[in-house]
XYZ file of C-alpha atoms in Angstrom:
223
model
C -24.468 -20.789 54.232
C -23.469 -24.343 53.360
C -26.227 -24.526 50.747
C -25.041 -21.266 49.177
C -21.431 -22.480 49.027
C -22.537 -25.788 47.496
C -24.579 -23.995 44.855
C -21.599 -21.797 43.980
C -19.317 -24.792 43.637
C -21.898 -26.578 41.502
C -22.261 -23.552 39.236
C -18.484 -23.263 38.961
C -18.178 -26.965 38.086
C -20.865 -26.809 35.395
C -19.372 -23.596 34.067
C -15.971 -25.256 33.751
C -17.571 -28.285 32.105
C -19.388 -26.030 29.669
C -16.132 -24.214 28.917
C -14.401 -27.535 28.215
C -17.056 -28.384 25.673
C -15.968 -25.369 23.589
C -12.218 -26.126 23.797
C -10.519 -28.284 21.148
C -9.735 -31.863 22.070
C -5.975 -31.249 21.827
C -6.168 -28.318 24.277
C -8.253 -30.363 26.688
C -5.757 -33.247 26.442
C -2.831 -30.908 27.211
C -4.702 -29.293 30.080
C -5.530 -32.668 31.623
C -2.022 -34.108 31.049
C -0.495 -35.352 34.268
C 2.998 -36.700 33.534
C 4.498 -39.340 35.727
C 7.598 -38.228 37.620
C 10.951 -39.266 36.235
C 12.515 -41.522 38.817
C 16.282 -41.339 38.851
C 18.292 -43.312 41.320
C 20.767 -40.578 42.173
C 22.032 -42.265 45.305
C 22.820 -45.631 43.716
C 22.964 -45.120 39.916
C 23.715 -48.009 37.615
C 27.339 -47.713 36.537
C 28.393 -50.519 34.180
C 31.598 -52.381 34.923
C 33.876 -52.019 31.906
C 36.057 -54.884 33.096
C 33.156 -57.344 33.194
C 32.509 -59.560 30.173
C 28.778 -59.405 30.885
C 28.688 -55.668 30.240
C 27.562 -54.914 26.660
C 30.128 -53.230 24.434
C 27.901 -50.212 23.795
C 27.947 -49.464 27.560
C 31.754 -49.254 27.465
C 31.892 -46.438 24.920
C 32.579 -42.756 25.529
C 29.155 -41.980 24.149
C 27.531 -43.952 26.966
C 29.807 -42.269 29.519
C 28.657 -38.871 28.285
C 25.094 -40.101 28.631
C 25.710 -41.214 32.221
C 27.378 -37.921 33.123
C 24.505 -35.993 31.590
C 21.992 -37.993 33.610
C 23.692 -38.392 36.983
C 26.410 -35.748 36.954
C 29.360 -36.372 39.261
C 27.461 -39.353 40.767
C 28.189 -41.247 37.534
C 31.851 -41.454 38.502
C 32.950 -40.259 35.074
C 35.897 -37.931 34.669
C 34.453 -34.978 32.694
C 37.862 -34.157 31.222
C 37.763 -37.449 29.331
C 34.465 -36.475 27.742
C 36.051 -33.570 25.897
C 36.906 -34.559 22.303
C 40.522 -35.150 21.356
C 42.439 -32.769 19.108
C 41.888 -35.041 16.091
C 38.172 -35.390 16.823
C 37.896 -31.661 17.465
C 39.448 -30.944 14.077
C 36.976 -33.369 12.465
C 34.086 -31.621 14.191
C 35.372 -28.225 13.085
C 35.737 -29.501 9.509
C 32.203 -30.906 9.600
C 30.909 -27.645 11.043
C 32.677 -25.696 8.302
C 31.326 -28.004 5.588
C 27.738 -28.328 6.739
C 27.328 -25.004 8.538
C 29.548 -22.471 6.746
C 29.612 -18.800 7.788
C 27.019 -16.373 6.487
C 29.493 -14.806 4.047
C 30.220 -18.211 2.504
C 26.503 -18.999 2.253
C 25.836 -15.681 0.528
C 28.729 -16.271 -1.870
C 27.426 -19.766 -2.663
C 23.961 -18.360 -3.344
C 25.448 -15.666 -5.596
C 27.513 -18.280 -7.441
C 24.426 -20.429 -8.020
C 22.506 -17.400 -9.262
C 25.340 -16.529 -11.653
C 25.404 -20.104 -12.901
C 21.628 -20.058 -13.455
C 21.890 -16.735 -15.292
C 24.710 -18.081 -17.491
C 22.715 -21.204 -18.363
C 19.652 -19.069 -19.108
C 21.669 -16.805 -21.423
C 23.133 -19.799 -23.248
C 19.679 -21.317 -23.636
C 18.304 -18.014 -24.945
C 21.186 -17.802 -27.459
C 20.406 -21.294 -28.717
C 16.714 -20.424 -29.028
C 17.541 -17.186 -30.884
C 19.883 -19.043 -33.260
C 17.240 -21.683 -33.946
C 14.594 -19.020 -34.515
C 16.920 -17.297 -36.997
C 17.291 -20.613 -38.850
C 13.546 -21.242 -38.782
C 12.639 -19.511 -42.123
C 15.326 -21.478 -43.992
C 14.278 -24.712 -42.265
C 10.652 -24.109 -43.236
C 11.664 -23.295 -46.827
C 13.813 -26.445 -47.014
C 10.976 -28.522 -45.596
C 8.527 -27.125 -48.154
C 11.050 -27.758 -50.930
C 11.559 -31.351 -49.797
C 7.803 -31.823 -49.610
C 7.356 -30.443 -53.142
C 10.149 -32.658 -54.456
C 8.665 -35.700 -52.700
C 5.226 -34.952 -54.169
C 6.738 -34.396 -57.610
C 8.657 -37.666 -57.356
C 5.508 -39.451 -56.237
C 3.570 -38.045 -59.208
C 6.362 -39.023 -61.617
C 6.458 -42.546 -60.186
C 2.686 -42.815 -60.537
C 2.874 -41.625 -64.154
C 5.683 -44.105 -64.863
C 3.798 -46.956 -63.180
C 0.637 -46.168 -65.150
C 2.704 -46.006 -68.326
C 4.298 -49.385 -67.594
C 0.919 -50.922 -66.804
C -0.472 -49.582 -70.073
C 2.528 -50.942 -71.994
C 2.182 -54.346 -70.297
C -1.529 -54.418 -71.200
C -0.651 -53.527 -74.787
C 2.170 -56.092 -74.969
C 0.398 -59.031 -73.326
C -3.209 -58.136 -74.107
C -4.302 -58.111 -70.486
C -3.557 -56.246 -67.287
C -0.707 -57.447 -65.083
C -0.256 -57.262 -61.363
C 2.699 -54.902 -60.630
C 3.871 -57.500 -58.078
C 3.938 -60.337 -60.569
C 7.181 -61.816 -61.885
C 6.210 -61.195 -65.520
C 5.641 -57.503 -64.873
C 8.982 -57.183 -63.038
C 10.792 -58.902 -65.894
C 9.173 -56.526 -68.369
C 10.230 -53.507 -66.258
C 13.811 -54.826 -66.075
C 13.862 -55.277 -69.845
C 12.537 -51.758 -70.454
C 15.058 -50.265 -68.023
C 17.830 -52.143 -69.817
C 16.691 -50.766 -73.178
C 16.440 -47.236 -71.755
C 19.944 -47.526 -70.298
C 21.256 -48.643 -73.661
C 19.520 -45.687 -75.374
C 20.968 -43.215 -72.860
C 24.421 -44.655 -73.368
C 24.068 -44.397 -77.158
C 22.831 -40.795 -76.942
C 25.724 -39.893 -74.681
C 28.229 -41.372 -77.107
C 26.679 -39.541 -80.085
C 26.743 -36.282 -78.187
C 30.405 -36.755 -77.330
C 31.241 -37.581 -80.990
C 29.380 -34.479 -82.131
C 31.256 -32.313 -79.674
C 34.580 -33.809 -80.725
C 33.683 -33.344 -84.405
C 32.672 -29.740 -83.818
C 35.908 -29.069 -81.954
C 37.958 -30.635 -84.776
C 36.209 -28.530 -87.410
C 36.822 -25.367 -85.414
C 40.508 -26.215 -85.041
C 40.849 -26.921 -88.784
C 39.253 -23.599 -89.655
C 41.503 -21.741 -87.263
C 44.643 -23.448 -88.642
C 43.679 -22.633 -92.243
C 43.368 -19.022 -91.353
């Protein structure tokens, strides 16, 4: 009988051990947790003396009194009516509650307002995109025009530079470096001559126009 009981207990022990091997470590730790009892001296609790200079200031606060009352109850010797917040503090708590934990209707209204704001910003952004897309063909055409003008100007400058180099080679009998002082002086002289020619042509054109206008007026007066 004793041998049979021992064999059953042994089988039960090994079965439990085998079962533990399949359980996670966290579950085994929780199952084997044996907390120490919380010892509270209810009969002679520590009540700080507020009149003593040795008592820390934080043990003289209402917060610590609430803590004592919550731990020891009436044994703490704390008047529970003093633990209730004052009217000013109660209004502050209500204001904080209203600010940080508004009613469901206010939360829903705030969510709706944020959604409306997002929708408005999205519509404005879409309008800007649509306006820019409408301007895109003109912007592309302007860019192509500027590119053509820049290429044309570059070609004209190259032709002018080659022409000046050829003229310098013909004038001096050898090629000049475009960065040299002699070449720059020659270019300045040519530009001065061209400016003088343009000014002379402009004056002749004006004289011709004035002469033509005077002839027309004379003919009209004779008639």
